[in-house]
Amino acid sequence: MFEKKEEQEVPKKTAIIEEADDDEMHEINAGELSAICSNLARGCEKQYRTKEAALFTELAKYYAAKTAIPQEAGFEISRQLIQKDLTHGLPAASAAAEASEDRGAKRVLTWSEKVTRMSEALLERYAAEGADMLKDTKIWVCDICGFIYIGKEPPAVCPICKVPSMKILEVK
Ligand SMILES: [Fe+2]
């Protein structure tokens, strides 16, 4: 019933990728694959695809076990990665979403930029206040958009993606 389709030559680079620096292109590592599989597992959960969610979770764990622990993880590295996201990653992704008129991607990227800027502000606050910033308080993360909140109780509604507080989970 099916006819073999002639393979079309796929362009090696898109316009967006051509604009990016060569050093931004890299092979996906195990940690990134783990994160992608974890996100796909959550996507499947939301669509009540429990079997697929379990398979993606298994893959995420497999790749997580193969992920090398960065030797230089810390405050300054986090700050640099946030800056790189704000100046390169997010603008490139937003341009790609705009070019393909992908409303879902544009919405998520808007959230991502807000969350990244808030994370940057938290890092700057931590730089100024040190460990006292986290004394007698709790850290909360929105399970949907990644919004980070520091306080005794989570906000009633996530200020970024508007989900109720039941989706804002405490991180210990
Ligand atoms: Fe959120």
Tab-separated table of C-alpha atoms and ligand atoms in Angstrom:
chain	number	residue	atom	x	y	z
A	1	MET	CA	0.000	0.000	0.000
A	2	PHE	CA	2.926	2.336	0.505
A	3	GLU	CA	5.273	3.722	-2.085
A	4	LYS	CA	8.850	4.484	-1.333
A	5	LYS	CA	9.416	8.191	-1.287
A	6	GLU	CA	12.558	9.605	-2.824
A	7	GLU	CA	14.750	10.965	-0.113
A	8	GLN	CA	15.004	14.695	-0.248
A	9	GLU	CA	18.198	16.445	0.520
A	10	VAL	CA	17.829	18.077	3.896
A	11	PRO	CA	19.607	21.399	4.221
A	12	LYS	CA	22.368	21.041	6.774
A	13	LYS	CA	21.745	24.365	8.421
A	14	THR	CA	18.716	26.563	8.883
A	15	ALA	CA	18.918	30.310	8.655
A	16	ILE	CA	18.779	30.544	12.432
A	17	ILE	CA	21.575	28.061	12.930
A	18	GLU	CA	23.739	29.857	10.372
A	19	GLU	CA	23.456	33.001	12.456
A	20	ALA	CA	24.609	31.194	15.569
A	21	ASP	CA	28.261	30.899	16.469
A	22	ASP	CA	29.831	27.575	15.623
A	23	ASP	CA	30.649	26.959	19.272
A	24	GLU	CA	26.929	26.923	20.082
A	25	MET	CA	26.433	23.816	17.971
A	26	HIS	CA	27.317	20.637	19.753
A	27	GLU	CA	26.346	17.034	19.968
A	28	ILE	CA	23.694	16.454	22.618
A	29	ASN	CA	25.287	14.993	25.713
A	30	ALA	CA	23.856	12.426	28.112
A	31	GLY	CA	22.662	15.067	30.584
A	32	GLU	CA	20.753	16.931	27.894
A	33	LEU	CA	19.231	13.667	26.623
A	34	SER	CA	18.168	12.890	30.174
A	35	ALA	CA	16.474	16.297	30.463
A	36	ILE	CA	14.742	15.878	27.086
A	37	CYS	CA	13.474	12.385	28.004
A	38	SER	CA	12.320	13.652	31.396
A	39	ASN	CA	10.363	16.464	29.712
A	40	LEU	CA	8.846	14.014	27.232
A	41	ALA	CA	7.828	11.782	30.150
A	42	ARG	CA	5.999	14.727	31.712
A	43	GLY	CA	4.345	15.518	28.404
A	44	CYS	CA	3.132	11.916	28.203
A	45	GLU	CA	1.861	12.044	31.810
A	46	LYS	CA	-0.203	15.110	30.986
A	47	GLN	CA	-1.777	13.217	28.097
A	48	TYR	CA	-2.432	10.163	30.292
A	49	ARG	CA	0.041	8.076	28.260
A	50	THR	CA	1.357	6.187	31.280
A	51	LYS	CA	3.162	3.471	29.338
A	52	GLU	CA	5.079	5.987	27.212
A	53	ALA	CA	5.738	8.160	30.269
A	54	ALA	CA	7.294	5.172	32.058
A	55	LEU	CA	9.493	4.426	29.031
A	56	PHE	CA	10.715	8.023	28.776
A	57	THR	CA	11.341	8.055	32.531
A	58	GLU	CA	13.412	4.902	32.155
A	59	LEU	CA	15.408	6.538	29.351
A	60	ALA	CA	15.871	9.699	31.419
A	61	LYS	CA	17.276	7.644	34.295
A	62	TYR	CA	19.534	5.710	31.919
A	63	TYR	CA	21.046	8.912	30.510
A	64	ALA	CA	21.202	10.550	33.951
A	65	ALA	CA	23.369	7.654	35.159
A	66	LYS	CA	25.727	8.278	32.216
A	67	THR	CA	25.960	12.010	32.878
A	68	ALA	CA	29.308	13.220	34.082
A	69	ILE	CA	29.138	15.502	37.089
A	70	PRO	CA	30.563	18.891	36.072
A	71	GLN	CA	33.823	19.598	37.831
A	72	GLU	CA	33.222	23.319	37.870
A	73	ALA	CA	29.614	23.625	38.960
A	74	GLY	CA	28.899	26.641	41.075
A	75	PHE	CA	27.730	30.194	41.380
A	76	GLU	CA	29.892	31.775	38.675
A	77	ILE	CA	29.185	29.013	36.134
A	78	SER	CA	25.433	29.396	36.787
A	79	ARG	CA	25.710	33.132	36.267
A	80	GLN	CA	27.580	32.658	32.980
A	81	LEU	CA	25.060	30.089	31.707
A	82	ILE	CA	22.172	32.414	32.524
A	83	GLN	CA	23.882	35.248	30.632
A	84	LYS	CA	24.491	32.953	27.662
A	85	ASP	CA	20.817	31.936	27.636
A	86	LEU	CA	19.678	35.562	27.782
A	87	THR	CA	22.055	36.863	25.107
A	88	HIS	CA	22.201	33.892	22.718
A	89	GLY	CA	19.968	30.896	23.405
A	90	LEU	CA	16.638	32.573	24.057
A	91	PRO	CA	16.895	35.172	21.239
A	92	ALA	CA	17.835	32.420	18.742
A	93	ALA	CA	15.013	30.149	19.903
A	94	SER	CA	12.528	33.045	19.856
A	95	ALA	CA	13.575	33.952	16.309
A	96	ALA	CA	13.064	30.321	15.238
A	97	ALA	CA	9.649	30.201	16.915
A	98	GLU	CA	8.702	33.495	15.266
A	99	ALA	CA	9.879	32.303	11.844
A	100	SER	CA	7.823	29.135	12.098
A	101	GLU	CA	4.850	30.935	13.682
A	102	ASP	CA	4.853	28.435	16.525
A	103	ARG	CA	2.578	30.031	19.125
A	104	GLY	CA	3.191	27.312	21.720
A	105	ALA	CA	6.942	27.683	21.473
A	106	LYS	CA	6.666	31.489	21.629
A	107	ARG	CA	4.594	31.262	24.815
A	108	VAL	CA	7.003	28.841	26.475
A	109	LEU	CA	9.986	30.977	25.444
A	110	THR	CA	8.319	34.048	26.953
A	111	TRP	CA	7.970	32.105	30.223
A	112	SER	CA	11.556	30.902	29.913
A	113	GLU	CA	12.916	34.398	29.527
A	114	LYS	CA	10.960	35.671	32.541
A	115	VAL	CA	12.046	32.701	34.671
A	116	THR	CA	15.663	33.114	33.552
A	117	ARG	CA	15.647	36.830	34.439
A	118	MET	CA	14.128	36.041	37.848
A	119	SER	CA	16.766	33.345	38.402
A	120	GLU	CA	19.425	35.892	37.508
A	121	ALA	CA	17.961	38.309	40.081
A	122	LEU	CA	17.975	35.542	42.714
A	123	LEU	CA	21.627	34.782	41.974
A	124	GLU	CA	22.522	38.463	42.333
A	125	ARG	CA	20.632	38.570	45.620
A	126	TYR	CA	22.472	35.454	46.781
A	127	ALA	CA	25.777	37.079	45.814
A	128	ALA	CA	24.921	40.049	48.019
A	129	GLU	CA	23.297	38.244	50.975
A	130	GLY	CA	24.971	34.833	50.958
A	131	ALA	CA	23.487	31.917	52.874
A	132	ASP	CA	21.418	34.285	55.066
A	133	MET	CA	19.103	34.647	52.104
A	134	LEU	CA	17.921	31.061	52.615
A	135	LYS	CA	17.753	31.109	56.404
A	136	ASP	CA	14.348	30.247	57.936
A	137	THR	CA	12.658	30.084	54.576
A	138	LYS	CA	11.836	27.629	51.816
A	139	ILE	CA	12.574	27.288	48.113
A	140	TRP	CA	9.686	26.607	45.735
A	141	VAL	CA	9.788	25.754	42.033
A	142	CYS	CA	6.838	25.838	39.650
A	143	ASP	CA	6.512	22.384	38.161
A	144	ILE	CA	5.188	23.845	34.927
A	145	CYS	CA	7.464	26.767	34.044
A	146	GLY	CA	10.418	26.590	36.439
A	147	PHE	CA	9.638	29.805	38.320
A	148	ILE	CA	11.661	29.867	41.557
A	149	TYR	CA	10.224	31.451	44.675
A	150	ILE	CA	11.839	31.905	48.074
A	151	GLY	CA	9.435	32.275	50.972
A	152	LYS	CA	7.604	30.389	53.681
A	153	GLU	CA	4.574	29.664	51.494
A	154	PRO	CA	4.323	29.521	47.695
A	155	PRO	CA	2.337	32.235	45.907
A	156	ALA	CA	-1.326	31.330	45.363
A	157	VAL	CA	-0.767	31.454	41.609
A	158	CYS	CA	2.469	31.219	39.624
A	159	PRO	CA	3.190	34.776	38.409
A	160	ILE	CA	4.629	33.431	35.156
A	161	CYS	CA	2.371	30.621	33.914
A	162	LYS	CA	-0.622	31.205	36.245
A	163	VAL	CA	-0.959	27.646	37.566
A	164	PRO	CA	-2.307	27.302	41.145
A	165	SER	CA	0.065	26.800	44.083
A	166	MET	CA	-0.499	23.023	44.107
A	167	LYS	CA	1.847	22.947	41.092
A	168	ILE	CA	4.525	24.952	42.913
A	169	LEU	CA	6.623	22.394	44.744
A	170	GLU	CA	9.053	22.790	47.610
A	171	VAL	CA	12.666	21.893	46.826
A	172	LYS	CA	14.874	20.749	49.686
B	1	FE	FE	4.746	28.572	36.542
